[in-house]
Short mmCIF file of C-alpha atoms in Angstrom, two decimals:
data_model
loop_
_atom_site.label_atom_id
_atom_site.label_comp_id
_atom_site.label_asym_id
_atom_site.label_seq_id
_atom_site.Cartn_x
_atom_site.Cartn_y
_atom_site.Cartn_z
CA MET R 1 28.73 18.16 -17.60
CA ASN R 2 27.62 16.21 -20.58
CA GLU R 3 24.97 13.45 -21.76
CA THR R 4 27.15 10.85 -19.80
CA HIS R 5 28.38 12.66 -16.70
CA TRP R 6 25.95 14.51 -14.26
CA ARG R 7 26.46 16.13 -11.23
CA VAL R 8 23.81 14.95 -8.66
CA THR R 9 23.36 15.78 -4.69
CA PHE R 10 22.42 12.70 -2.83
CA GLU R 11 20.74 13.61 0.47
CA ILE R 12 21.25 10.50 2.47
CA PHE R 13 19.16 9.51 5.49
CA ARG R 14 21.52 9.06 8.76
CA GLN R 15 20.60 7.63 11.85
CA LYS R 16 22.64 5.62 14.44
CA THR R 17 20.60 3.79 17.29
CA GLY R 18 19.38 6.01 19.76
CA GLN R 19 20.11 9.07 18.17
CA PRO R 20 18.30 11.65 16.13
CA CYS R 21 17.83 11.22 12.25
CA HIS R 22 19.50 14.09 9.79
CA PHE R 23 20.19 13.91 6.05
CA ASP R 24 24.00 14.17 4.82
CA GLU R 25 24.66 15.90 1.24
CA TYR R 26 27.08 14.12 -0.90
CA VAL R 27 27.64 16.14 -4.43
CA MET R 28 28.51 13.16 -6.74
CA ASP R 29 29.92 12.98 -10.36
CA VAL R 30 27.87 10.18 -11.82
CA ASP R 31 26.96 8.36 -15.02
CA PRO R 32 23.29 8.92 -15.50
CA ASP R 33 22.97 5.33 -16.68
CA GLU R 34 24.47 3.94 -13.08
CA TYR R 35 22.21 2.67 -10.77
CA VAL R 36 21.56 4.53 -7.41
CA LEU R 37 23.20 1.60 -5.19
CA ASP R 38 26.51 2.07 -7.02
CA VAL R 39 26.61 5.79 -6.29
CA VAL R 40 25.65 4.65 -2.49
CA GLU R 41 28.56 2.34 -2.35
CA ARG R 42 30.86 5.01 -3.86
CA ILE R 43 29.80 7.52 -1.10
CA TRP R 44 30.61 4.98 1.59
CA ALA R 45 33.89 3.60 -0.35
CA TYR R 46 35.18 7.45 -0.75
CA ASN R 47 33.21 9.89 1.14
CA ASP R 48 31.73 8.18 4.43
CA ARG R 49 32.68 4.69 5.84
CA SER R 50 30.26 4.67 8.72
CA LEU R 51 27.25 4.98 6.47
CA THR R 52 25.56 1.57 6.32
CA PHE R 53 23.21 -0.05 3.95
CA ARG R 54 22.27 -3.32 2.46
CA HIS R 55 22.97 -5.32 -0.24
CA ALA R 56 24.14 -8.24 -2.11
CA CYS R 57 23.80 -9.23 -5.46
CA HIS R 58 23.23 -6.34 -7.60
CA HIS R 59 20.80 -7.90 -9.86
CA SER R 60 17.46 -7.73 -7.89
CA THR R 61 17.36 -11.23 -7.20
CA CYS R 62 18.25 -10.97 -3.61
CA GLY R 63 15.87 -8.05 -2.55
CA ALA R 64 18.10 -6.71 0.07
CA CYS R 65 18.63 -3.11 -1.04
CA GLY R 66 15.13 -1.99 -0.95
CA MET R 67 15.39 1.94 -0.24
CA ARG R 68 13.02 4.77 -0.44
CA VAL R 69 14.60 6.96 -3.71
CA ASN R 70 13.04 10.29 -3.77
CA SER R 71 10.04 8.61 -1.16
CA VAL R 72 9.45 5.84 -3.51
CA GLU R 73 10.27 2.35 -2.66
CA LYS R 74 12.83 1.07 -5.10
CA LEU R 75 15.24 -1.90 -5.39
CA SER R 76 18.59 0.43 -5.64
CA CYS R 77 20.59 -2.01 -7.97
CA ILE R 78 17.97 -1.64 -10.90
CA THR R 79 16.88 2.02 -10.38
CA PRO R 80 18.85 4.27 -13.06
CA ILE R 81 19.94 7.64 -12.03
CA ARG R 82 18.49 9.05 -15.08
CA GLU R 83 14.85 7.38 -13.74
CA VAL R 84 15.00 9.54 -10.41
CA ALA R 85 17.20 12.72 -11.29
CA ARG R 86 18.37 14.97 -13.77
CA ASN R 87 21.77 16.77 -14.25
CA GLY R 88 22.24 19.05 -11.22
CA GLY R 89 19.25 17.63 -9.11
CA LYS R 90 18.81 15.75 -5.96
CA VAL R 91 18.24 12.25 -5.04
CA ARG R 92 16.86 11.63 -1.29
CA VAL R 93 17.59 8.13 -0.35
CA GLU R 94 15.89 6.99 2.94
CA PRO R 95 15.45 3.57 4.63
CA LEU R 96 12.13 1.52 4.24
CA ARG R 97 9.33 2.66 6.48
CA ASN R 98 7.40 0.78 8.93
CA PHE R 99 10.29 -1.06 10.00
CA PRO R 100 12.72 0.18 13.05
CA VAL R 101 15.80 1.75 11.75
CA LEU R 102 19.06 -0.03 12.94
CA SER R 103 21.67 2.13 11.61
CA ASP R 104 21.25 4.51 8.54
CA LEU R 105 19.45 2.66 5.59
CA VAL R 106 19.65 -0.73 7.23
CA VAL R 107 16.13 -1.68 8.74
CA ASP R 108 15.37 -4.51 11.19
CA MET R 109 13.31 -6.93 9.29
CA GLY R 110 13.60 -9.72 11.66
CA ALA R 111 9.58 -9.64 12.63
CA PHE R 112 8.84 -9.74 8.90
CA TYR R 113 10.93 -12.84 8.41
CA LEU R 114 9.52 -14.49 11.40
CA ARG R 115 5.88 -13.52 10.02
CA LEU R 116 6.86 -15.11 6.80
CA ASP R 117 7.79 -18.23 8.94
CA ASP R 118 4.60 -18.56 10.34
CA ALA R 119 2.48 -18.41 6.74
CA LYS R 120 4.69 -21.32 5.63
CA PHE R 121 6.66 -19.42 3.03
CA SER R 122 8.11 -21.64 0.61
CA GLN R 123 11.48 -19.96 -1.62
CA VAL R 124 10.73 -22.75 -4.21
CA ALA R 125 7.53 -23.92 -5.93
CA SER R 126 6.83 -26.10 -9.09
CA LEU R 127 6.79 -23.74 -12.30
CA LYS R 128 3.28 -24.16 -12.27
CA ASP R 129 2.90 -23.17 -8.90
CA ALA R 130 5.04 -20.46 -9.04
CA CYS R 131 3.16 -18.17 -11.28
CA LEU R 132 0.14 -16.30 -10.64
CA PRO R 133 -2.75 -18.10 -12.17
CA PHE R 134 -3.48 -15.53 -14.55
CA GLU R 135 0.05 -15.16 -16.02
CA ARG R 136 0.68 -17.48 -19.22
CA LYS R 137 2.09 -20.67 -17.80
CA GLN R 138 5.69 -21.74 -18.69
CA GLN R 139 5.81 -24.67 -20.75
CA VAL R 140 6.54 -27.59 -17.79
CA ARG R 141 7.21 -31.38 -17.62
CA GLU R 142 3.77 -33.13 -17.09
CA ASP R 143 4.86 -34.40 -13.95
CA GLY R 144 5.62 -30.92 -12.64
CA SER R 145 9.16 -31.92 -11.40
CA TYR R 146 10.70 -28.48 -12.73
CA GLU R 147 10.92 -26.12 -9.82
CA ARG R 148 11.98 -22.53 -9.24
CA LEU R 149 12.35 -19.52 -6.78
CA VAL R 150 8.99 -17.82 -6.25
CA ASP R 151 8.83 -14.57 -7.17
CA CYS R 152 9.10 -12.77 -3.71
CA LEU R 153 12.20 -11.66 -2.83
CA GLU R 154 11.24 -10.81 0.81
CA CYS R 155 12.49 -7.23 -0.02
CA GLY R 156 9.57 -5.75 2.31
CA MET R 157 8.81 -2.96 -0.14
CA CYS R 158 5.26 -3.58 -0.05
CA ILE R 159 5.31 -2.89 3.58
CA SER R 160 7.25 0.01 3.79
CA ALA R 161 4.51 1.28 0.87
CA CYS R 162 1.25 0.29 2.59
CA PRO R 163 -0.43 3.03 4.13
CA VAL R 164 -2.05 0.62 7.11
CA ALA R 165 1.26 -0.83 7.81
CA LEU R 166 1.81 2.90 8.80
CA THR R 167 0.01 2.87 11.78
CA THR R 168 -0.45 -0.80 12.98
CA PRO R 169 2.55 -2.78 14.03
CA GLU R 170 0.20 -6.03 14.43
CA TYR R 171 -0.72 -5.92 10.87
CA LEU R 172 0.60 -8.78 9.14
CA GLY R 173 1.08 -6.74 5.90
CA PRO R 174 1.10 -7.31 2.25
CA GLY R 175 4.33 -9.56 2.17
CA VAL R 176 3.18 -12.00 4.65
CA LEU R 177 -0.22 -12.23 3.39
CA ALA R 178 1.03 -12.80 -0.17
CA ALA R 179 3.21 -15.20 1.09
CA ALA R 180 0.05 -17.06 3.08
CA GLN R 181 -1.79 -17.29 -0.24
CA HIS R 182 0.70 -18.86 -2.16
CA ALA R 183 1.16 -21.72 0.44
CA PHE R 184 -2.67 -21.99 0.51
CA HIS R 185 -2.49 -22.15 -3.07
CA GLN R 186 -0.22 -24.85 -3.10
CA SER R 187 -0.99 -26.93 -0.29
CA ARG R 188 -4.88 -26.05 0.33
CA ASP R 189 -4.23 -26.02 4.40
CA THR R 190 -6.76 -24.25 5.90
CA SER R 191 -4.85 -23.59 8.88
CA LEU R 192 -3.18 -20.49 6.99
CA LEU R 193 -6.72 -19.31 6.37
CA ASP R 194 -7.33 -19.01 10.14
CA LEU R 195 -4.04 -17.28 10.24
CA VAL R 196 -4.66 -14.58 8.16
CA ASP R 197 -8.97 -14.46 8.90
CA ASP R 198 -8.27 -11.93 11.80
CA GLN R 199 -8.25 -7.98 11.92
CA ASP R 200 -4.79 -7.70 11.58
CA GLY R 201 -4.71 -10.09 8.74
CA VAL R 202 -6.60 -9.70 5.28
CA TRP R 203 -9.48 -7.57 6.67
CA ARG R 204 -6.99 -4.95 7.67
CA CYS R 205 -6.30 -4.23 3.86
CA HIS R 206 -7.88 -1.00 2.68
CA SER R 207 -7.33 -1.60 -1.08
CA ALA R 208 -4.55 1.12 -1.65
CA TYR R 209 -2.88 -1.59 -3.90
CA GLU R 210 0.37 0.29 -3.15
CA CYS R 211 2.28 -2.83 -2.39
CA THR R 212 1.09 -4.25 -5.94
CA ALA R 213 2.46 -0.83 -7.42
CA VAL R 214 5.97 -0.81 -5.82
CA CYS R 215 6.54 -4.62 -5.83
CA PRO R 216 9.79 -5.34 -8.05
CA SER R 217 8.84 -8.75 -8.79
CA ASN R 218 5.55 -9.23 -10.15
CA VAL R 219 4.39 -11.10 -6.75
CA ASP R 220 0.72 -8.90 -6.68
CA PRO R 221 0.37 -8.87 -3.01
CA GLY R 222 -3.06 -6.78 -3.57
CA TRP R 223 -4.53 -9.45 -5.88
CA ARG R 224 -3.34 -12.23 -3.52
CA ILE R 225 -4.70 -10.26 -0.42
CA MET R 226 -8.19 -10.04 -2.16
CA ASP R 227 -7.48 -13.79 -3.34
CA LEU R 228 -7.13 -14.84 0.50
CA ARG R 229 -10.51 -12.99 1.33
CA LYS R 230 -12.44 -14.85 -1.38
CA ASN R 231 -10.85 -18.18 0.00
CA ILE R 232 -11.91 -17.38 3.44
CA LEU R 233 -15.22 -16.67 2.57
CA ARG R 234 -15.66 -19.57 0.49
CA HIS R 235 -14.35 -21.51 3.48
CA GLN R 236 -16.53 -19.96 6.16
CA ILE R 237 -19.79 -20.51 3.55
CA SER R 238 -18.56 -24.44 3.31
CA LYS R 239 -18.17 -24.70 6.94
CA ILE R 240 -21.94 -23.43 7.71
CA PHE R 241 -23.22 -26.17 4.77
CA SER R 242 -21.17 -29.07 6.31
CA ARG R 243 -22.37 -28.29 9.96
CA ARG R 244 -25.85 -28.37 8.26
CA GLY R 245 -25.37 -31.50 6.78
CA GLN R 246 -24.39 -33.05 10.10
CA SER R 247 -26.88 -32.03 12.06
CA ARG R 248 -29.30 -33.79 9.84
CA MET P 1 9.74 11.09 12.93
CA LYS P 2 8.94 7.30 13.66
CA ASN P 3 9.95 5.14 10.89
CA GLU P 4 8.47 2.26 12.62
CA PRO P 5 4.37 1.53 12.64
CA ASN P 6 2.95 3.88 15.19
CA SER P 7 -0.86 4.95 15.60
CA THR P 8 0.75 8.53 15.75
CA ASN P 9 1.73 8.42 12.01
CA PHE P 10 -2.00 8.66 10.82
CA LEU P 11 -1.68 11.84 9.57
CA ARG P 12 0.59 10.37 7.15
CA TRP P 13 -2.18 8.43 5.57
CA PHE P 14 -3.71 11.62 3.95
CA ASP P 15 -0.15 12.54 2.25
CA PRO P 16 -0.65 11.76 -1.38
CA ARG P 17 3.06 12.78 -2.42
CA ASN P 18 4.49 10.27 -4.77
CA ARG P 19 1.98 7.63 -4.42
CA LYS P 20 -0.58 5.93 -6.89
CA LEU P 21 -4.22 6.19 -7.49
CA GLY P 22 -4.87 3.42 -4.82
CA THR P 23 -3.70 5.83 -2.19
CA LEU P 24 -6.06 8.56 -3.59
CA ALA P 25 -8.95 6.06 -3.57
CA PHE P 26 -7.49 5.25 0.35
CA ILE P 27 -7.39 8.98 1.34
CA LEU P 28 -10.90 9.88 -0.09
CA ASN P 29 -12.57 7.03 1.69
CA ARG P 30 -10.79 8.13 4.91
CA ILE P 31 -12.10 11.81 4.54
CA THR P 32 -15.42 10.95 3.40
CA ALA P 33 -15.89 8.54 6.33
CA LEU P 34 -14.90 11.08 8.79
CA GLY P 35 -16.98 13.48 6.99
CA LEU P 36 -20.00 11.30 7.11
CA THR P 37 -19.35 10.18 10.88
CA LEU P 38 -19.42 13.98 11.98
CA TYR P 39 -22.34 14.53 9.78
CA LEU P 40 -24.36 11.64 11.77
CA PHE P 41 -23.50 13.26 14.87
CA MET P 42 -24.68 16.95 13.85
CA HIS P 43 -27.77 15.43 12.28
CA LEU P 44 -28.34 13.63 15.66
CA ILE P 45 -28.26 17.09 17.57
CA VAL P 46 -30.57 18.75 14.87
CA LEU P 47 -33.15 15.78 15.24
CA GLY P 48 -32.69 17.08 19.27
CA THR P 49 -34.21 20.66 17.94
CA LEU P 50 -37.73 18.48 17.28
CA ALA P 51 -37.84 18.05 21.09
CA ARG P 52 -37.80 22.14 21.73
CA GLY P 53 -41.26 22.34 19.86
CA PRO P 54 -42.54 23.94 16.40
CA GLU P 55 -40.56 27.27 16.84
CA ALA P 56 -37.12 26.04 17.47
CA TYR P 57 -37.34 23.46 14.37
CA ASP P 58 -38.96 26.43 12.29
CA SER P 59 -35.84 28.47 12.85
CA PHE P 60 -33.56 25.46 12.17
CA ILE P 61 -35.57 25.09 8.82
CA LYS P 62 -34.84 28.94 8.01
CA LEU P 63 -31.45 28.46 8.61
CA ALA P 64 -30.88 25.13 6.59
CA LYS P 65 -31.71 27.28 3.51
CA THR P 66 -28.93 29.28 3.81
CA PRO P 67 -26.12 29.21 1.29
CA ALA P 68 -23.77 27.83 3.95
CA ILE P 69 -25.59 24.93 4.62
CA LEU P 70 -26.58 24.39 1.16
CA VAL P 71 -22.68 23.70 0.46
CA GLY P 72 -22.46 21.50 3.87
CA GLU P 73 -25.50 19.24 2.51
CA THR P 74 -23.59 19.22 -0.99
CA LEU P 75 -20.51 18.14 0.65
CA VAL P 76 -22.41 15.30 2.73
CA ILE P 77 -24.02 14.18 -0.87
CA ALA P 78 -20.77 14.10 -2.42
CA ALA P 79 -19.15 12.17 0.58
CA GLY P 80 -21.87 9.57 0.18
CA ILE P 81 -21.88 9.24 -3.23
CA ILE P 82 -17.95 8.90 -3.34
CA HIS P 83 -17.79 6.63 -0.21
CA GLY P 84 -20.57 4.26 -1.51
CA LEU P 85 -19.24 3.79 -4.59
CA ASN P 86 -15.48 3.35 -3.46
CA GLY P 87 -17.18 0.51 -0.95
CA ILE P 88 -18.68 -1.12 -4.06
CA ARG P 89 -14.77 -1.18 -5.68
CA ILE P 90 -13.51 -2.65 -2.37
CA ALA P 91 -16.59 -5.20 -2.10
CA LEU P 92 -16.20 -6.40 -5.35
CA ASN P 93 -12.39 -6.98 -4.98
CA SER P 94 -12.76 -8.62 -1.70
CA PHE P 95 -14.94 -11.27 -3.69
CA GLY P 96 -11.99 -11.36 -6.39
CA ILE P 97 -14.00 -9.60 -9.04
CA GLY P 98 -12.21 -7.27 -11.00
CA THR P 99 -9.13 -7.08 -8.63
CA ARG P 100 -6.69 -6.68 -11.50
CA HIS P 101 -8.87 -3.67 -13.19
CA GLN P 102 -9.29 -1.76 -9.74
CA ARG P 103 -7.68 1.32 -11.16
CA LEU P 104 -10.05 1.42 -14.29
CA ILE P 105 -13.07 0.53 -12.01
CA PHE P 106 -12.18 3.03 -9.46
CA ILE P 107 -11.83 5.74 -12.27
CA GLY P 108 -14.87 4.59 -13.96
CA LEU P 109 -16.91 4.78 -10.60
CA MET P 110 -15.50 8.56 -9.68
CA VAL P 111 -16.67 9.66 -13.01
CA VAL P 112 -20.43 8.52 -12.07
CA ALA P 113 -19.76 10.07 -8.93
CA ALA P 114 -18.67 13.32 -10.57
CA GLY P 115 -21.99 13.23 -12.63
CA CYS P 116 -24.28 12.45 -9.85
CA ILE P 117 -22.72 14.99 -7.87
CA ALA P 118 -23.13 17.68 -10.80
CA ILE P 119 -26.87 16.73 -10.85
CA PHE P 120 -27.52 17.34 -7.04
CA VAL P 121 -25.47 20.79 -7.40
CA LYS P 122 -27.76 21.68 -10.15
CA SER P 123 -31.01 20.64 -8.32
CA MET P 124 -29.59 22.43 -5.28
CA PHE P 125 -28.74 25.83 -6.58
CA PHE P 126 -30.00 26.20 -9.74
CA SER P 127 -33.30 24.44 -9.90
CA HIS P 128 -35.38 27.40 -8.40
#
């Protein structure tokens, strides 16, 4: 083995519906500069055709290949082996936390997607609105006619990393709250504030900011949750004053 | 091990492995909150000794000056300071203040907490 050929043991989480979970080990010869997903695919192709996992684009656009690599949420398609292992070492690959396991590394994200719909998640926004407010704005046309895909990949890694989501299935979760903030930022639709102003909404967050730490796409869900809190407080205070104004 | 959210997963709140500083803040907040709640109940029980007359109270005061109780009191003070200062960070963030610098704010506040705890330790154990 040399600098371009490593031998790494992959411990892959295995579980089929209704069966107990276990880990299978595969000793693989790898190039340290290839990605974790490449090796998982090779394990499927040459070692075990019953291994199931999700992937699509291979370049961090689809968000399908979110997994826990050595207990940290990663998009496996852009995680080089060199970053998570050493020659002769081990790499543990597990499904995302806080989602029911369907099969091996595949989790059921249906409830998450339905909640994104409730939060009026929009996959496309004008260039101006697609950025975080404190980011350097891209050059845009005066009429704002350029649009682009928003940063959120819907990968679910923020929910996997969130310690609060570990224990509360009703919690909307950072990804959904970030989507609601983004939609509110665009539309000023106060029904979105009503949706998230709940003990299982923004007030359930305990400021661990793990969502922001693992987000592969600059969404910064932690900042967005706090921005929602600020807007809820502002909205509630303005409602009090408008009621007083009406009663006079 | 359940992979989906479940209230029985709460022990995993306290696992800091492979997590960032925010989780450490979360864990500290949980532990100090539990400690302070436990202390509150103990404090109420102790106050109940007042109702049993001056002798019972005097014997408690004697017990309260033993090293074990002093260490316990130091832990209560440390928990109060850490929980309070971390609470300031969370409150500021909730008003949209310093959210992007929450790590630095946490480190700064914990340095302040360490200083305050050191002062209390000095006054409780070394000032006589």
